[in-house]
Structures are given as structure tokens and as C-alpha cells.
Amino acid sequence: MKKVLESLLLVVAAFLVALSGLSSGTSTGFAAENKDQWTSVDVKAMTFNLRHKNSNDSAPHTWDERVPTIRRLINMEKPDIIGAQEVLYRQLQDLKNTLHNYNWIGSNRGEHSVIFYKEKDYSVLEYDRFWLSDTPKVIRSKTWGNHVPRMVIWAKFLDKKSNKPFYFVNTHFDHQSANARQKSAELILKVTKEFDPNLPVIVTGDFNAGPDSLPHQILTSDGEFNDLWEKAVTRINEDLGTFNGFEDPTGKGPDKRIDWILGKGNLTTNEIEIINYRKNCQFPSDHFPVLADISITYNK
């Protein structure tokens, strides 16, 4: 009987040791699973100066003729978020009626910048606008020598799939005043420094300045923003500029790459392209759009 009890005790002891080892192993695995993990959000961002509606543009480049071509281009490229410039209220209504997968934020007065976004994929947590002047909260203000009011629209988006936020900024710098372009770059830096520093920022715009300009230097110096064209793994149409003027399929060459997509934070650009799509002899706009495939990485 004594030997039986001893045997039973040995079995129980062995079982407890094994159970302890299993528990320890499980605990180690659990700890490994709860180490810092990362998630990635992919955003296809586009900047697109749509050319304001006016009576000076002749066929086939009138606004009404270009709307179907713009719709086709957008449907082909499928950007997630579009920073659009030179959008008048009538044009905004036309785009709302033709870009059914997109909602928008912006102004409804004058020529302004607008952000279109896929509503099923993103929600807007907050947004605001300001004018590029010494009085940025004054609607349509201009104090830097520019005759046309210039503005910025920005939004804090939430990617619905990952539940991760990021900022998107869209602007249009003045085409005449170098002083206005310089001060506009400085103001954008000032405003974006007030954003949550832990979140990435994407900036789109028609900057009316080339890659060797002072505004470009201001925005990309001291580790502020990166020009995603320069940082992209793959660049498509490197020999083009972005201002075609409805007539130049080269976009006036790389020195006229005046439409940029900038970024800062933990993001990489897989591919970026100057889209030189035309329908026969018709340009969708007097600017070529630029599309960047961006991956944003977050620590969970």
C-alpha cells in the first residue's frame, strides 16, 4: 500500500512539474504577443489643380467638356484622398454629382482648395481652414502682395479599417508674388507644428514653384517635410513637369514640377506618378495630377 501511495505521489509531482512548465511556456508566448506591434495604413494621395471654370478656355478644354475626362481619370486611378485646387462652387457641385464615392470638405466661396475623400474608408475627426496672409482667420484676406486670395484646408482623418488617424493638408500658393509664396511656406510650417507631433502629415498643393525654389527649401529644410517625389521607391514620368497649359504634353519639363506631395512622420512612398493621361487631344486640366502610394506605419 505504501509503495502504491509513493507511486501516486510521484505521478502527481511529475504532472505538476509538467503543468508548471506548460504554464511558464504559455506565459512567455503571451508576453511575446504583447510586445510592441506595428500596423500599416496605405493611402493613395493625389494633388490636382482642376483649373477654374471660365469663359476663356476653348474646346475641347471647357469645364463642361473636361468633367467626364476628370471622372474617368479619377475612376482609373482610384485615389483615396484628393487635394484639389482652383475649385469654384459650380465646379464643386459638378464634381459632387460625378464623383459618387467621395465626400468633400472646403469652402463654398470663391476659388478655393478642397479635399475629396472616400467616405466609406475615412471619417473626419476635425478640420479647419485659414488664409495665407498676416490675418489667416480673416476670410479671403491677402496681405503679401498677391491679388488672388490663397488658402489652406486641413483635416484630421481616421482610417476606419485600422482606427488610426493622420493629417491631410491642401493648399494653393500664389502664381505672381514670390513674397507671398515664401510667407505661405513659413505659415504652413507654423500651423502644422501645432498638430499632434505623433501623427503623420501629408501636404498636397499647387505651389507655383519648382523643386529648387525657396518655398520648397523652407518646407523641406531642418527635417520638416520630405518631398515624396524625391523619397519614393518608384517614380513614374520623371521627365515631366506638372504644368501643361492645355498644350504641352511634357508639362514643361522637370523644372516645372510645381505640384507637390509632401509628408512627415513615419511614412514611406512606394510609388509616385505624374499622371499625363489625355483623352485624344484633350487634357483633363492645365496641370497634370500627381498620385502617391503612401504607407503610414503606427506603433499599436
PDB file of C-alpha atoms in Angstrom:
ATOM      1  CA  MET A   1       0.000   0.000   0.000  1.00  0.00           C
ATOM      2  CA  LYS A   2       2.866   2.292   0.912  1.00  0.00           C
ATOM      3  CA  LYS A   3       4.500   1.677  -2.483  1.00  0.00           C
ATOM      4  CA  VAL A   4       1.228   2.447  -4.241  1.00  0.00           C
ATOM      5  CA  LEU A   5       0.912   5.776  -2.442  1.00  0.00           C
ATOM      6  CA  GLU A   6       4.518   6.651  -3.239  1.00  0.00           C
ATOM      7  CA  SER A   7       3.896   5.879  -6.913  1.00  0.00           C
ATOM      8  CA  LEU A   8       0.797   8.043  -6.922  1.00  0.00           C
ATOM      9  CA  LEU A   9       2.689  10.898  -5.300  1.00  0.00           C
ATOM     10  CA  LEU A  10       5.440  10.656  -7.924  1.00  0.00           C
ATOM     11  CA  VAL A  11       2.847  10.759 -10.733  1.00  0.00           C
ATOM     12  CA  VAL A  12       1.172  13.803  -9.201  1.00  0.00           C
ATOM     13  CA  ALA A  13       4.525  15.540  -8.727  1.00  0.00           C
ATOM     14  CA  ALA A  14       5.514  14.878 -12.333  1.00  0.00           C
ATOM     15  CA  PHE A  15       2.144  16.185 -13.520  1.00  0.00           C
ATOM     16  CA  LEU A  16       2.583  19.379 -11.505  1.00  0.00           C
ATOM     17  CA  VAL A  17       6.068  19.948 -12.896  1.00  0.00           C
ATOM     18  CA  ALA A  18       4.798  19.441 -16.426  1.00  0.00           C
ATOM     19  CA  LEU A  19       1.868  21.768 -15.797  1.00  0.00           C
ATOM     20  CA  SER A  20       4.245  24.368 -14.374  1.00  0.00           C
ATOM     21  CA  GLY A  21       6.411  24.163 -17.469  1.00  0.00           C
ATOM     22  CA  LEU A  22       3.382  24.442 -19.744  1.00  0.00           C
ATOM     23  CA  SER A  23       2.112  27.429 -17.805  1.00  0.00           C
ATOM     24  CA  SER A  24       5.532  29.074 -17.978  1.00  0.00           C
ATOM     25  CA  GLY A  25       5.742  28.482 -21.717  1.00  0.00           C
ATOM     26  CA  THR A  26       2.285  29.884 -22.260  1.00  0.00           C
ATOM     27  CA  SER A  27       3.158  32.952 -20.225  1.00  0.00           C
ATOM     28  CA  THR A  28       6.280  33.545 -22.298  1.00  0.00           C
ATOM     29  CA  GLY A  29       4.275  33.252 -25.524  1.00  0.00           C
ATOM     30  CA  PHE A  30       1.659  35.681 -24.232  1.00  0.00           C
ATOM     31  CA  ALA A  31       4.332  38.203 -23.347  1.00  0.00           C
ATOM     32  CA  ALA A  32       5.835  37.885 -26.825  1.00  0.00           C
ATOM     33  CA  GLU A  33       2.471  38.516 -28.422  1.00  0.00           C
ATOM     34  CA  ASN A  34       2.021  41.679 -26.379  1.00  0.00           C
ATOM     35  CA  LYS A  35       5.310  43.278 -27.299  1.00  0.00           C
ATOM     36  CA  ASP A  36       5.133  46.483 -29.371  1.00  0.00           C
ATOM     37  CA  GLN A  37       3.314  45.688 -32.584  1.00  0.00           C
ATOM     38  CA  TRP A  38       3.031  47.777 -35.713  1.00  0.00           C
ATOM     39  CA  THR A  39       0.245  48.358 -38.156  1.00  0.00           C
ATOM     40  CA  SER A  40       0.346  49.974 -41.573  1.00  0.00           C
ATOM     41  CA  VAL A  41      -2.179  52.195 -43.342  1.00  0.00           C
ATOM     42  CA  ASP A  42      -1.970  52.634 -47.120  1.00  0.00           C
ATOM     43  CA  VAL A  43      -3.173  55.942 -48.544  1.00  0.00           C
ATOM     44  CA  LYS A  44      -3.316  56.872 -52.225  1.00  0.00           C
ATOM     45  CA  ALA A  45      -2.988  60.656 -52.113  1.00  0.00           C
ATOM     46  CA  MET A  46      -3.478  62.916 -55.119  1.00  0.00           C
ATOM     47  CA  THR A  47      -2.878  66.605 -55.745  1.00  0.00           C
ATOM     48  CA  PHE A  48      -4.858  68.018 -58.667  1.00  0.00           C
ATOM     49  CA  ASN A  49      -5.258  71.613 -59.845  1.00  0.00           C
ATOM     50  CA  LEU A  50      -8.545  71.339 -61.733  1.00  0.00           C
ATOM     51  CA  ARG A  51      -8.401  74.745 -63.493  1.00  0.00           C
ATOM     52  CA  HIS A  52     -11.198  77.134 -62.562  1.00  0.00           C
ATOM     53  CA  LYS A  53     -14.262  77.379 -64.771  1.00  0.00           C
ATOM     54  CA  ASN A  54     -14.063  80.424 -67.061  1.00  0.00           C
ATOM     55  CA  SER A  55     -15.109  81.633 -70.481  1.00  0.00           C
ATOM     56  CA  ASN A  56     -11.559  81.859 -71.857  1.00  0.00           C
ATOM     57  CA  ASP A  57     -10.841  78.143 -72.209  1.00  0.00           C
ATOM     58  CA  SER A  58     -11.833  76.951 -75.671  1.00  0.00           C
ATOM     59  CA  ALA A  59     -12.920  73.487 -76.833  1.00  0.00           C
ATOM     60  CA  PRO A  60     -12.043  70.801 -76.031  1.00  0.00           C
ATOM     61  CA  HIS A  61     -10.883  72.288 -72.727  1.00  0.00           C
ATOM     62  CA  THR A  62     -14.001  73.993 -71.421  1.00  0.00           C
ATOM     63  CA  TRP A  63     -15.045  72.882 -67.964  1.00  0.00           C
ATOM     64  CA  ASP A  64     -18.183  71.077 -69.135  1.00  0.00           C
ATOM     65  CA  GLU A  65     -16.158  69.099 -71.683  1.00  0.00           C
ATOM     66  CA  ARG A  66     -13.482  68.198 -69.143  1.00  0.00           C
ATOM     67  CA  VAL A  67     -15.757  66.878 -66.367  1.00  0.00           C
ATOM     68  CA  PRO A  68     -16.263  63.401 -67.943  1.00  0.00           C
ATOM     69  CA  THR A  69     -12.500  63.139 -68.555  1.00  0.00           C
ATOM     70  CA  ILE A  70     -11.729  64.067 -64.956  1.00  0.00           C
ATOM     71  CA  ARG A  71     -14.252  61.470 -63.786  1.00  0.00           C
ATOM     72  CA  ARG A  72     -12.633  58.818 -65.958  1.00  0.00           C
ATOM     73  CA  LEU A  73      -9.154  59.684 -64.683  1.00  0.00           C
ATOM     74  CA  ILE A  74     -10.282  59.528 -61.044  1.00  0.00           C
ATOM     75  CA  ASN A  75     -12.093  56.232 -61.602  1.00  0.00           C
ATOM     76  CA  MET A  76      -8.992  54.748 -63.236  1.00  0.00           C
ATOM     77  CA  GLU A  77      -6.504  55.860 -60.582  1.00  0.00           C
ATOM     78  CA  LYS A  78      -8.817  55.458 -57.550  1.00  0.00           C
ATOM     79  CA  PRO A  79      -7.132  57.911 -55.160  1.00  0.00           C
ATOM     80  CA  ASP A  80      -8.285  57.699 -51.542  1.00  0.00           C
ATOM     81  CA  ILE A  81      -7.916  61.422 -50.841  1.00  0.00           C
ATOM     82  CA  ILE A  82      -7.582  64.275 -53.331  1.00  0.00           C
ATOM     83  CA  GLY A  83      -6.253  67.734 -52.599  1.00  0.00           C
ATOM     84  CA  ALA A  84      -7.889  69.809 -55.351  1.00  0.00           C
ATOM     85  CA  GLN A  85      -7.213  73.449 -56.188  1.00  0.00           C
ATOM     86  CA  GLU A  86      -8.991  76.183 -58.166  1.00  0.00           C
ATOM     87  CA  VAL A  87     -12.446  74.802 -57.441  1.00  0.00           C
ATOM     88  CA  LEU A  88     -15.357  77.215 -57.841  1.00  0.00           C
ATOM     89  CA  TYR A  89     -18.740  76.486 -56.292  1.00  0.00           C
ATOM     90  CA  ARG A  90     -20.316  75.431 -59.611  1.00  0.00           C
ATOM     91  CA  GLN A  91     -17.415  73.075 -60.224  1.00  0.00           C
ATOM     92  CA  LEU A  92     -17.792  71.655 -56.741  1.00  0.00           C
ATOM     93  CA  GLN A  93     -21.428  70.840 -57.457  1.00  0.00           C
ATOM     94  CA  ASP A  94     -20.492  69.150 -60.734  1.00  0.00           C
ATOM     95  CA  LEU A  95     -17.809  67.068 -59.025  1.00  0.00           C
ATOM     96  CA  LYS A  96     -20.148  66.060 -56.215  1.00  0.00           C
ATOM     97  CA  ASN A  97     -22.578  64.782 -58.832  1.00  0.00           C
ATOM     98  CA  THR A  98     -19.932  62.839 -60.756  1.00  0.00           C
ATOM     99  CA  LEU A  99     -17.564  61.517 -58.031  1.00  0.00           C
ATOM    100  CA  HIS A 100     -20.120  59.413 -56.187  1.00  0.00           C
ATOM    101  CA  ASN A 101     -17.655  57.618 -53.910  1.00  0.00           C
ATOM    102  CA  TYR A 102     -16.273  60.847 -52.454  1.00  0.00           C
ATOM    103  CA  ASN A 103     -17.341  63.360 -49.865  1.00  0.00           C
ATOM    104  CA  TRP A 104     -15.595  66.713 -49.517  1.00  0.00           C
ATOM    105  CA  ILE A 105     -14.559  69.457 -47.121  1.00  0.00           C
ATOM    106  CA  GLY A 106     -13.717  73.014 -48.056  1.00  0.00           C
ATOM    107  CA  SER A 107     -15.250  76.393 -48.649  1.00  0.00           C
ATOM    108  CA  ASN A 108     -18.100  77.415 -50.918  1.00  0.00           C
ATOM    109  CA  ARG A 109     -16.981  80.974 -51.630  1.00  0.00           C
ATOM    110  CA  GLY A 110     -14.705  81.976 -54.471  1.00  0.00           C
ATOM    111  CA  GLU A 111     -11.818  79.942 -55.849  1.00  0.00           C
ATOM    112  CA  HIS A 112     -10.650  77.631 -53.127  1.00  0.00           C
ATOM    113  CA  SER A 113      -8.903  74.437 -52.134  1.00  0.00           C
ATOM    114  CA  VAL A 114     -10.974  71.336 -51.420  1.00  0.00           C
ATOM    115  CA  ILE A 115     -10.271  67.880 -50.023  1.00  0.00           C
ATOM    116  CA  PHE A 116     -12.215  64.970 -51.508  1.00  0.00           C
ATOM    117  CA  TYR A 117     -12.105  61.678 -49.620  1.00  0.00           C
ATOM    118  CA  LYS A 118     -13.640  58.216 -49.795  1.00  0.00           C
ATOM    119  CA  GLU A 119     -16.314  58.378 -47.137  1.00  0.00           C
ATOM    120  CA  LYS A 120     -16.577  54.602 -46.730  1.00  0.00           C
ATOM    121  CA  ASP A 121     -12.880  54.379 -45.790  1.00  0.00           C
ATOM    122  CA  TYR A 122     -12.248  57.584 -43.835  1.00  0.00           C
ATOM    123  CA  SER A 123     -14.015  59.806 -41.352  1.00  0.00           C
ATOM    124  CA  VAL A 124     -13.151  63.403 -40.483  1.00  0.00           C
ATOM    125  CA  LEU A 125     -12.223  63.914 -36.833  1.00  0.00           C
ATOM    126  CA  GLU A 126     -11.636  67.653 -37.186  1.00  0.00           C
ATOM    127  CA  TYR A 127     -10.834  70.191 -39.869  1.00  0.00           C
ATOM    128  CA  ASP A 128     -10.216  73.882 -40.364  1.00  0.00           C
ATOM    129  CA  ARG A 129      -9.153  76.395 -42.968  1.00  0.00           C
ATOM    130  CA  PHE A 130      -7.061  79.533 -42.991  1.00  0.00           C
ATOM    131  CA  TRP A 131      -5.963  82.132 -45.489  1.00  0.00           C
ATOM    132  CA  LEU A 132      -2.382  82.723 -46.497  1.00  0.00           C
ATOM    133  CA  SER A 133      -1.929  86.209 -45.090  1.00  0.00           C
ATOM    134  CA  ASP A 134      -0.969  88.080 -41.934  1.00  0.00           C
ATOM    135  CA  THR A 135      -4.591  87.626 -40.830  1.00  0.00           C
ATOM    136  CA  PRO A 136      -5.170  83.930 -41.587  1.00  0.00           C
ATOM    137  CA  LYS A 137      -8.547  83.761 -39.823  1.00  0.00           C
ATOM    138  CA  VAL A 138      -9.959  86.595 -41.932  1.00  0.00           C
ATOM    139  CA  ILE A 139     -11.860  85.091 -44.845  1.00  0.00           C
ATOM    140  CA  ARG A 140     -10.309  85.858 -48.259  1.00  0.00           C
ATOM    141  CA  SER A 141      -7.612  88.061 -46.727  1.00  0.00           C
ATOM    142  CA  LYS A 142      -4.442  88.860 -48.687  1.00  0.00           C
ATOM    143  CA  THR A 143      -1.585  90.969 -47.337  1.00  0.00           C
ATOM    144  CA  TRP A 144       1.590  89.698 -49.031  1.00  0.00           C
ATOM    145  CA  GLY A 145       1.324  91.271 -52.485  1.00  0.00           C
ATOM    146  CA  ASN A 146      -0.931  88.649 -54.062  1.00  0.00           C
ATOM    147  CA  HIS A 147      -4.078  89.791 -55.872  1.00  0.00           C
ATOM    148  CA  VAL A 148      -5.895  86.454 -55.545  1.00  0.00           C
ATOM    149  CA  PRO A 149      -6.794  85.228 -52.027  1.00  0.00           C
ATOM    150  CA  ARG A 150      -4.968  81.971 -51.252  1.00  0.00           C
ATOM    151  CA  MET A 151      -5.956  79.463 -48.607  1.00  0.00           C
ATOM    152  CA  VAL A 152      -5.265  76.175 -46.845  1.00  0.00           C
ATOM    153  CA  ILE A 153      -7.747  73.462 -45.887  1.00  0.00           C
ATOM    154  CA  TRP A 154      -6.675  70.713 -43.494  1.00  0.00           C
ATOM    155  CA  ALA A 155      -8.307  67.707 -41.898  1.00  0.00           C
ATOM    156  CA  LYS A 156      -7.516  65.094 -39.307  1.00  0.00           C
ATOM    157  CA  PHE A 157      -8.719  61.840 -40.859  1.00  0.00           C
ATOM    158  CA  LEU A 158      -9.413  58.488 -39.252  1.00  0.00           C
ATOM    159  CA  ASP A 159      -8.745  55.376 -41.300  1.00  0.00           C
ATOM    160  CA  LYS A 160     -11.821  53.282 -40.464  1.00  0.00           C
ATOM    161  CA  LYS A 161     -10.179  49.908 -41.027  1.00  0.00           C
ATOM    162  CA  SER A 162      -7.223  50.416 -38.666  1.00  0.00           C
ATOM    163  CA  ASN A 163      -8.755  53.127 -36.466  1.00  0.00           C
ATOM    164  CA  LYS A 164      -5.582  55.194 -36.968  1.00  0.00           C
ATOM    165  CA  PRO A 165      -5.532  58.984 -37.540  1.00  0.00           C
ATOM    166  CA  PHE A 166      -3.387  61.237 -39.734  1.00  0.00           C
ATOM    167  CA  TYR A 167      -3.427  64.797 -41.042  1.00  0.00           C
ATOM    168  CA  PHE A 168      -4.015  65.919 -44.627  1.00  0.00           C
ATOM    169  CA  VAL A 169      -3.300  69.500 -45.736  1.00  0.00           C
ATOM    170  CA  ASN A 170      -4.133  71.057 -49.109  1.00  0.00           C
ATOM    171  CA  THR A 171      -3.098  74.454 -50.440  1.00  0.00           C
ATOM    172  CA  HIS A 172      -2.514  76.698 -53.454  1.00  0.00           C
ATOM    173  CA  PHE A 173       0.323  79.246 -53.440  1.00  0.00           C
ATOM    174  CA  ASP A 174       0.180  82.481 -55.390  1.00  0.00           C
ATOM    175  CA  HIS A 175       1.317  82.467 -59.007  1.00  0.00           C
ATOM    176  CA  GLN A 176       2.676  86.051 -59.095  1.00  0.00           C
ATOM    177  CA  SER A 177       4.136  87.112 -55.753  1.00  0.00           C
ATOM    178  CA  ALA A 178       7.392  85.437 -54.664  1.00  0.00           C
ATOM    179  CA  ASN A 179       6.999  87.142 -51.295  1.00  0.00           C
ATOM    180  CA  ALA A 180       3.565  85.556 -50.853  1.00  0.00           C
ATOM    181  CA  ARG A 181       4.923  82.110 -51.718  1.00  0.00           C
ATOM    182  CA  GLN A 182       7.750  82.439 -49.206  1.00  0.00           C
ATOM    183  CA  LYS A 183       5.480  83.641 -46.387  1.00  0.00           C
ATOM    184  CA  SER A 184       2.907  80.970 -47.272  1.00  0.00           C
ATOM    185  CA  ALA A 185       5.517  78.260 -46.768  1.00  0.00           C
ATOM    186  CA  GLU A 186       6.518  79.773 -43.432  1.00  0.00           C
ATOM    187  CA  LEU A 187       2.901  79.965 -42.249  1.00  0.00           C
ATOM    188  CA  ILE A 188       2.191  76.347 -43.169  1.00  0.00           C
ATOM    189  CA  LEU A 189       5.224  75.275 -41.143  1.00  0.00           C
ATOM    190  CA  LYS A 190       3.975  77.299 -38.179  1.00  0.00           C
ATOM    191  CA  VAL A 191       0.458  75.857 -38.305  1.00  0.00           C
ATOM    192  CA  THR A 192       1.469  72.233 -38.833  1.00  0.00           C
ATOM    193  CA  LYS A 193       3.850  72.417 -35.868  1.00  0.00           C
ATOM    194  CA  GLU A 194       0.731  72.840 -33.728  1.00  0.00           C
ATOM    195  CA  PHE A 195      -0.619  69.457 -34.887  1.00  0.00           C
ATOM    196  CA  ASP A 196      -0.218  66.346 -32.753  1.00  0.00           C
ATOM    197  CA  PRO A 197       3.513  65.624 -33.207  1.00  0.00           C
ATOM    198  CA  ASN A 198       2.916  61.881 -33.000  1.00  0.00           C
ATOM    199  CA  LEU A 199       0.774  61.804 -36.128  1.00  0.00           C
ATOM    200  CA  PRO A 200       1.949  61.868 -39.755  1.00  0.00           C
ATOM    201  CA  VAL A 201       1.097  64.787 -42.028  1.00  0.00           C
ATOM    202  CA  ILE A 202       0.523  64.704 -45.798  1.00  0.00           C
ATOM    203  CA  VAL A 203       0.542  68.010 -47.710  1.00  0.00           C
ATOM    204  CA  THR A 204      -0.722  68.459 -51.262  1.00  0.00           C
ATOM    205  CA  GLY A 205      -0.768  71.570 -53.348  1.00  0.00           C
ATOM    206  CA  ASP A 206      -0.069  73.662 -56.384  1.00  0.00           C
ATOM    207  CA  PHE A 207       2.904  75.624 -55.067  1.00  0.00           C
ATOM    208  CA  ASN A 208       3.577  77.590 -58.257  1.00  0.00           C
ATOM    209  CA  ALA A 209       7.270  76.955 -57.645  1.00  0.00           C
ATOM    210  CA  GLY A 210       9.749  74.338 -58.782  1.00  0.00           C
ATOM    211  CA  PRO A 211      11.761  71.883 -56.706  1.00  0.00           C
ATOM    212  CA  ASP A 212      14.745  74.263 -56.497  1.00  0.00           C
ATOM    213  CA  SER A 213      12.695  77.190 -55.175  1.00  0.00           C
ATOM    214  CA  LEU A 214      12.824  78.949 -51.812  1.00  0.00           C
ATOM    215  CA  PRO A 215       9.338  77.735 -50.730  1.00  0.00           C
ATOM    216  CA  HIS A 216      10.470  74.158 -51.379  1.00  0.00           C
ATOM    217  CA  GLN A 217      13.608  74.735 -49.327  1.00  0.00           C
ATOM    218  CA  ILE A 218      11.638  76.273 -46.462  1.00  0.00           C
ATOM    219  CA  LEU A 219       9.192  73.375 -46.282  1.00  0.00           C
ATOM    220  CA  THR A 220      11.777  70.618 -46.609  1.00  0.00           C
ATOM    221  CA  SER A 221      14.636  72.039 -44.517  1.00  0.00           C
ATOM    222  CA  ASP A 222      15.615  71.053 -40.972  1.00  0.00           C
ATOM    223  CA  GLY A 223      13.793  67.741 -41.115  1.00  0.00           C
ATOM    224  CA  GLU A 224      10.353  69.295 -41.513  1.00  0.00           C
ATOM    225  CA  PHE A 225       8.697  67.790 -44.593  1.00  0.00           C
ATOM    226  CA  ASN A 226      10.015  65.432 -47.229  1.00  0.00           C
ATOM    227  CA  ASP A 227       9.194  65.880 -50.877  1.00  0.00           C
ATOM    228  CA  LEU A 228       7.692  62.460 -51.544  1.00  0.00           C
ATOM    229  CA  TRP A 229       8.722  62.663 -55.197  1.00  0.00           C
ATOM    230  CA  GLU A 230      12.347  62.632 -54.076  1.00  0.00           C
ATOM    231  CA  LYS A 231      11.820  59.898 -51.456  1.00  0.00           C
ATOM    232  CA  ALA A 232       9.687  57.485 -53.493  1.00  0.00           C
ATOM    233  CA  VAL A 233      10.918  53.971 -54.202  1.00  0.00           C
ATOM    234  CA  THR A 234       9.496  54.225 -57.744  1.00  0.00           C
ATOM    235  CA  ARG A 235       8.925  57.412 -59.764  1.00  0.00           C
ATOM    236  CA  ILE A 236       6.862  57.388 -62.944  1.00  0.00           C
ATOM    237  CA  ASN A 237       7.246  60.115 -65.611  1.00  0.00           C
ATOM    238  CA  GLU A 238      10.400  61.654 -64.151  1.00  0.00           C
ATOM    239  CA  ASP A 239      10.987  63.584 -67.350  1.00  0.00           C
ATOM    240  CA  LEU A 240       7.740  65.562 -66.994  1.00  0.00           C
ATOM    241  CA  GLY A 241       6.704  68.712 -65.228  1.00  0.00           C
ATOM    242  CA  THR A 242       3.160  69.262 -63.961  1.00  0.00           C
ATOM    243  CA  PHE A 243       2.042  72.434 -65.778  1.00  0.00           C
ATOM    244  CA  ASN A 244       0.928  71.570 -69.292  1.00  0.00           C
ATOM    245  CA  GLY A 245      -1.055  74.732 -70.077  1.00  0.00           C
ATOM    246  CA  PHE A 246      -3.509  72.614 -72.125  1.00  0.00           C
ATOM    247  CA  GLU A 247      -0.856  72.241 -74.812  1.00  0.00           C
ATOM    248  CA  ASP A 248       2.448  70.808 -73.610  1.00  0.00           C
ATOM    249  CA  PRO A 249       2.490  67.009 -73.056  1.00  0.00           C
ATOM    250  CA  THR A 250       5.869  67.335 -71.307  1.00  0.00           C
ATOM    251  CA  GLY A 251       4.384  69.529 -68.575  1.00  0.00           C
ATOM    252  CA  LYS A 252       7.199  71.947 -69.459  1.00  0.00           C
ATOM    253  CA  GLY A 253       9.788  69.540 -68.073  1.00  0.00           C
ATOM    254  CA  PRO A 254      11.022  68.555 -64.596  1.00  0.00           C
ATOM    255  CA  ASP A 255      11.875  72.141 -63.609  1.00  0.00           C
ATOM    256  CA  LYS A 256       8.149  72.891 -63.808  1.00  0.00           C
ATOM    257  CA  ARG A 257       7.193  70.235 -61.256  1.00  0.00           C
ATOM    258  CA  ILE A 258       5.148  72.801 -59.337  1.00  0.00           C
ATOM    259  CA  ASP A 259       2.540  70.418 -57.890  1.00  0.00           C
ATOM    260  CA  TRP A 260       3.956  68.538 -54.893  1.00  0.00           C
ATOM    261  CA  ILE A 261       3.023  65.974 -52.296  1.00  0.00           C
ATOM    262  CA  LEU A 262       4.972  66.397 -49.069  1.00  0.00           C
ATOM    263  CA  GLY A 263       4.988  64.301 -45.935  1.00  0.00           C
ATOM    264  CA  LYS A 264       6.427  63.978 -42.465  1.00  0.00           C
ATOM    265  CA  GLY A 265       6.207  61.357 -39.779  1.00  0.00           C
ATOM    266  CA  ASN A 266       6.544  57.603 -40.058  1.00  0.00           C
ATOM    267  CA  LEU A 267       5.572  57.201 -43.696  1.00  0.00           C
ATOM    268  CA  THR A 268       7.149  55.851 -46.855  1.00  0.00           C
ATOM    269  CA  THR A 269       6.265  56.378 -50.501  1.00  0.00           C
ATOM    270  CA  ASN A 270       6.111  53.185 -52.508  1.00  0.00           C
ATOM    271  CA  GLU A 271       5.324  54.820 -55.837  1.00  0.00           C
ATOM    272  CA  ILE A 272       4.626  58.312 -57.115  1.00  0.00           C
ATOM    273  CA  GLU A 273       3.477  59.328 -60.576  1.00  0.00           C
ATOM    274  CA  ILE A 274       2.834  62.422 -62.648  1.00  0.00           C
ATOM    275  CA  ILE A 275      -0.308  61.312 -64.477  1.00  0.00           C
ATOM    276  CA  ASN A 276      -0.204  62.536 -68.063  1.00  0.00           C
ATOM    277  CA  TYR A 277      -3.491  60.989 -69.120  1.00  0.00           C
ATOM    278  CA  ARG A 278      -5.230  62.627 -72.077  1.00  0.00           C
ATOM    279  CA  LYS A 279      -8.387  61.812 -73.964  1.00  0.00           C
ATOM    280  CA  ASN A 280      -7.291  62.183 -77.580  1.00  0.00           C
ATOM    281  CA  CYS A 281      -6.124  65.811 -77.663  1.00  0.00           C
ATOM    282  CA  GLN A 282      -7.935  66.849 -74.510  1.00  0.00           C
ATOM    283  CA  PHE A 283      -6.092  67.449 -71.243  1.00  0.00           C
ATOM    284  CA  PRO A 284      -8.211  66.939 -68.098  1.00  0.00           C
ATOM    285  CA  SER A 285      -6.712  70.177 -66.727  1.00  0.00           C
ATOM    286  CA  ASP A 286      -3.888  72.604 -67.412  1.00  0.00           C
ATOM    287  CA  HIS A 287      -1.994  70.776 -64.628  1.00  0.00           C
ATOM    288  CA  PHE A 288      -1.128  67.101 -64.504  1.00  0.00           C
ATOM    289  CA  PRO A 289      -2.228  65.478 -61.250  1.00  0.00           C
ATOM    290  CA  VAL A 290       0.333  63.735 -59.044  1.00  0.00           C
ATOM    291  CA  LEU A 291      -0.532  60.479 -57.264  1.00  0.00           C
ATOM    292  CA  ALA A 292       1.471  58.955 -54.392  1.00  0.00           C
ATOM    293  CA  ASP A 293       1.037  55.486 -52.909  1.00  0.00           C
ATOM    294  CA  ILE A 294       1.918  56.100 -49.259  1.00  0.00           C
ATOM    295  CA  SER A 295       2.332  53.627 -46.392  1.00  0.00           C
ATOM    296  CA  ILE A 296       1.958  55.023 -42.868  1.00  0.00           C
ATOM    297  CA  THR A 297       3.299  52.883 -40.014  1.00  0.00           C
ATOM    298  CA  TYR A 298       1.976  53.052 -36.455  1.00  0.00           C
ATOM    299  CA  ASN A 299       3.038  51.512 -33.197  1.00  0.00           C
ATOM    300  CA  LYS A 300      -0.103  49.742 -31.906  1.00  0.00           C
TER     301      LYS A 300
END
